[in-house]
Tab-separated table of C-alpha atoms in Angstrom:
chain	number	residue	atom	x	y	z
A	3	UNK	CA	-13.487	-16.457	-12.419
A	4	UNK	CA	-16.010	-19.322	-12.143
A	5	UNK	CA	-15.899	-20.414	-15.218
A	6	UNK	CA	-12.117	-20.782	-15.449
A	7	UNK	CA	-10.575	-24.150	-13.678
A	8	UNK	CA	-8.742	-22.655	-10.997
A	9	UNK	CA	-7.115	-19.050	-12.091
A	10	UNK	CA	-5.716	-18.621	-8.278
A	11	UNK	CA	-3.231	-16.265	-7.268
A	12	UNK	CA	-2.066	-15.773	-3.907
A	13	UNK	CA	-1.467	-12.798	-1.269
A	14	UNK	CA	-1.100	-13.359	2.656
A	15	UNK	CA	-2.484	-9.756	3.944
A	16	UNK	CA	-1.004	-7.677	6.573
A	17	UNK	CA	-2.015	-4.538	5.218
A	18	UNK	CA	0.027	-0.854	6.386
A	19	UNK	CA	-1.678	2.329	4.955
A	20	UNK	CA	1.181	2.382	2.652
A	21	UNK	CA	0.860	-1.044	1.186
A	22	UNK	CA	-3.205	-1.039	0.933
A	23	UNK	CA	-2.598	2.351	-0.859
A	24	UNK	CA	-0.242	0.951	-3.594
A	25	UNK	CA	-1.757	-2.480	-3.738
A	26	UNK	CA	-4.581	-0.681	-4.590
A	27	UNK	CA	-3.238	1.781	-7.521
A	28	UNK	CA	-1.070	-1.470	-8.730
A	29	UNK	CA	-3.948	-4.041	-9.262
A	30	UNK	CA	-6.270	-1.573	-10.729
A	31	UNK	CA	-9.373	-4.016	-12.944
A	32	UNK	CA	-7.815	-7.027	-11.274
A	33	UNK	CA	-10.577	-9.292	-9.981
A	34	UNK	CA	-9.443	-10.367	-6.428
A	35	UNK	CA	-10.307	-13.427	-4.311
A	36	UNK	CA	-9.880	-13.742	-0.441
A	37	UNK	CA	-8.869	-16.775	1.536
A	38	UNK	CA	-8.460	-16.761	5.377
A	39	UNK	CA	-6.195	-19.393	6.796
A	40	UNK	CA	-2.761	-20.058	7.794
A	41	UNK	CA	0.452	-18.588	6.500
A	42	UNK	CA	2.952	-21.360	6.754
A	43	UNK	CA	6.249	-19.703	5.928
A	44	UNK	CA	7.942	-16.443	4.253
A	45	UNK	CA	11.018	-15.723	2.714
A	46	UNK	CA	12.471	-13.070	0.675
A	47	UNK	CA	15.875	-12.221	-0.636
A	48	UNK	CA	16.745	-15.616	0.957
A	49	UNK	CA	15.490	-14.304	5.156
A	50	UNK	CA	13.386	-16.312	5.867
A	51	UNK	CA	10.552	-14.478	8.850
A	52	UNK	CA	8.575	-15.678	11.731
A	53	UNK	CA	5.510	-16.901	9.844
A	54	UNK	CA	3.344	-15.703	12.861
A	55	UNK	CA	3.682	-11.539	11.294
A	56	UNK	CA	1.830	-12.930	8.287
A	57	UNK	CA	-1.688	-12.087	7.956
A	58	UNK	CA	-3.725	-15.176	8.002
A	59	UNK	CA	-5.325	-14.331	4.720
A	60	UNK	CA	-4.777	-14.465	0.858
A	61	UNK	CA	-6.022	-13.431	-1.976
A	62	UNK	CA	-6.189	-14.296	-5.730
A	63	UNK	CA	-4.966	-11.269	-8.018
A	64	UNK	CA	-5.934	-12.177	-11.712
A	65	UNK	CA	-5.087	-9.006	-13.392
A	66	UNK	CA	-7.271	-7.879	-16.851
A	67	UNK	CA	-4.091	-8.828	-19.131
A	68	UNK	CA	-4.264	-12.501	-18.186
A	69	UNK	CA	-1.091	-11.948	-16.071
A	70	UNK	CA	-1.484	-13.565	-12.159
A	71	UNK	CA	0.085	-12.362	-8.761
A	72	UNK	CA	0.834	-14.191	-6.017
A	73	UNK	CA	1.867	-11.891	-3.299
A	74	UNK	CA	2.338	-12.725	0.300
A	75	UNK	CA	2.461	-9.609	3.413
A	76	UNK	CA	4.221	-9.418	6.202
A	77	UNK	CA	3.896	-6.547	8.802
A	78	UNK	CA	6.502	-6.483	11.780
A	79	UNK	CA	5.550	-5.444	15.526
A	80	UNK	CA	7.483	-2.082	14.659
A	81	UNK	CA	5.372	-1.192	11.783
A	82	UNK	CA	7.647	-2.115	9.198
A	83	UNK	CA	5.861	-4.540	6.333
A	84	UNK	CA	6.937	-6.322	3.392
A	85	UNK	CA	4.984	-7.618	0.504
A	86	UNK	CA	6.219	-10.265	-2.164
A	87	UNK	CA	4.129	-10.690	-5.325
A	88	UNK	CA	4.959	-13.460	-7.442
A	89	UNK	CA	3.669	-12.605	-11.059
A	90	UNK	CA	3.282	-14.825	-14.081
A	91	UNK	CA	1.441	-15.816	-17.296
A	92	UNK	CA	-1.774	-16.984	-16.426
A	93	UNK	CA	-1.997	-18.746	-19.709
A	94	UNK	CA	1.518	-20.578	-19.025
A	95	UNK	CA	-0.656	-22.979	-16.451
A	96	UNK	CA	-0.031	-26.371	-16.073
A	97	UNK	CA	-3.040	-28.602	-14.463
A	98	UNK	CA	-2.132	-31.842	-13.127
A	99	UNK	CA	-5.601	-32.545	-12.747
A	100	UNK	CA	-9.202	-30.251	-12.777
A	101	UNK	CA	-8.277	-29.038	-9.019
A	102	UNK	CA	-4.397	-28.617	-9.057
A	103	UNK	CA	-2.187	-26.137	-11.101
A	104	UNK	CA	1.262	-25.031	-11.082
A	105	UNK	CA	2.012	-21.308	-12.208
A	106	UNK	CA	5.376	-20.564	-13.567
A	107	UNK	CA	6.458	-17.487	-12.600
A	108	UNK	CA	8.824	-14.465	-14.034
A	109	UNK	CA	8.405	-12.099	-12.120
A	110	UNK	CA	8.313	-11.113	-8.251
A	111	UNK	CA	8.048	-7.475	-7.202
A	112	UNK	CA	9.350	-7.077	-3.615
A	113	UNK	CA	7.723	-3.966	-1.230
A	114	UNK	CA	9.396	-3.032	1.665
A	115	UNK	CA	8.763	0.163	3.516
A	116	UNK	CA	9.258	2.772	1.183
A	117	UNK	CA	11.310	0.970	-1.752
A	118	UNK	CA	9.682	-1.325	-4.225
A	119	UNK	CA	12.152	-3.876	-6.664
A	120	UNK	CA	10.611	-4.927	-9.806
A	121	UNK	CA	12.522	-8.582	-10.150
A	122	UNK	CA	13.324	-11.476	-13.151
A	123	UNK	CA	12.270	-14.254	-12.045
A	124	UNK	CA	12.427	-17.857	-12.270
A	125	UNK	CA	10.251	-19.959	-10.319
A	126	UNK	CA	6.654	-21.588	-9.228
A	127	UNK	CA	3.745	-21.050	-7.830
A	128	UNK	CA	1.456	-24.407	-6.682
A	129	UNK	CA	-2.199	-24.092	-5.915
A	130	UNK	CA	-5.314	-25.699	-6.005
A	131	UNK	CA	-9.088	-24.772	-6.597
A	132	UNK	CA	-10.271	-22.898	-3.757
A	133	UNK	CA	-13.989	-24.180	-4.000
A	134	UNK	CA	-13.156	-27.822	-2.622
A	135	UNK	CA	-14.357	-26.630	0.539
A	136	UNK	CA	-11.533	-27.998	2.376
A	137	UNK	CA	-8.386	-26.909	3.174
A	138	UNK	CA	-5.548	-26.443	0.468
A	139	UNK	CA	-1.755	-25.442	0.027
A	140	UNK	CA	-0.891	-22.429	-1.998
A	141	UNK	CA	2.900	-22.410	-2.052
A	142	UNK	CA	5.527	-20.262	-4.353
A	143	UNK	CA	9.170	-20.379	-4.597
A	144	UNK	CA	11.453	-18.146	-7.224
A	145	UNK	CA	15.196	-16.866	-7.830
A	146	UNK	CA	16.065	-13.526	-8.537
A	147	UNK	CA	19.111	-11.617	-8.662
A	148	UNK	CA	18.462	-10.068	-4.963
A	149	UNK	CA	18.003	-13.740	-3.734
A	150	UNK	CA	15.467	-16.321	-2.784
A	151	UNK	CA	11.671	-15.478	-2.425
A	152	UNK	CA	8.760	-18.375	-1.414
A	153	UNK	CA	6.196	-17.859	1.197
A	154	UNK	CA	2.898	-21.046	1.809
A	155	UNK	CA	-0.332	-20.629	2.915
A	156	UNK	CA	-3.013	-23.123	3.685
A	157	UNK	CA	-6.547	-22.370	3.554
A	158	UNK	CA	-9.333	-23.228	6.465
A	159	UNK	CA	-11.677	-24.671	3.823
A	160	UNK	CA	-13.773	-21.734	3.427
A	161	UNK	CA	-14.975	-20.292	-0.236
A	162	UNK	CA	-12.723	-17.015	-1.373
A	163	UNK	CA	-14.657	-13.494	-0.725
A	164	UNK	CA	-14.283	-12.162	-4.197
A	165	UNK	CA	-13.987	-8.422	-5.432
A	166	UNK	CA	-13.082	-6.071	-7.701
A	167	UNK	CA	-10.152	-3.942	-7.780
């Protein structure tokens, strides 16, 4: 990952057993990056939720096929969570400058509870290099058949933990 401009993919984390357990199986190889901060805003099949159930975090998913993932969480007060990955061609990145990049994306793959859609998708994701060391917007919007998805998150500044999945 260092040695790529910025290859960042997004996920807010409010992890249930249920959504650690297919996160896991789903982004098997895929090296992942961590981000604590603030999630700004979530919306999916065009309801938008109270920012304040997102986990403060993110991650960057870049899977082994060059493909990206975006995916915000959401967990309720009643145990009920949601997860929206937005997935596109890594390759397919446009960089406004060495620090910026805009993702298009075709895919978003909505969790919630027990049912998972696998979406078309038209939209964006906009991000910037998380090794500024200062805070930075990670925003995504797309259109699907089942409605509207975007969710934002900025960072507190701090480098990304990184692992492997």
């Amino acid at each position: 990952m260092a040695n790529k401009p910025i290859a960042f993919s997004l996920t807010v984390l409010a992890l249930g057993a249920g959504v650690l357990i297919s996160a896991t199986n789903a982004f098997a190889g895929a090296t992942v990056a961590t981000l604590s901060g603030k999630c700004t805003s979530f919306v999916a099949m065009g309801i938008s939720a109270d920012p304040a159930l997102c986990k403060n975090q993110v991650m960057n998913i870049e899977m082994p096929n060059g493909r990206n993932g975006f995916a915000f969480f959401l967990n309720k007060p009643n145990g009920e969570s949601a997860m929206v990955t937005f997935f596109g061609d890594g390759s397919k990145q446009v960089h406004k400058d060495k620090d910026h990049a805009t993702q298009p994306i075709d895919r978003v793959r909505f969790k919630f509870q027990e049912s998972t859609d696998d979406l078309k998708a038209v939209g964006t994701c906009s991000f910037a290099n998380p090794y500024m060391r200062k805070p930075v917007t990670t925003e995504c919007r797309a259109t699907t058949s089942k409605g509207d998805f975007s969710g934002k998150f900025t960072s507190d500044g701090v480098s990304p933990n990184l692992s492997e999945m």
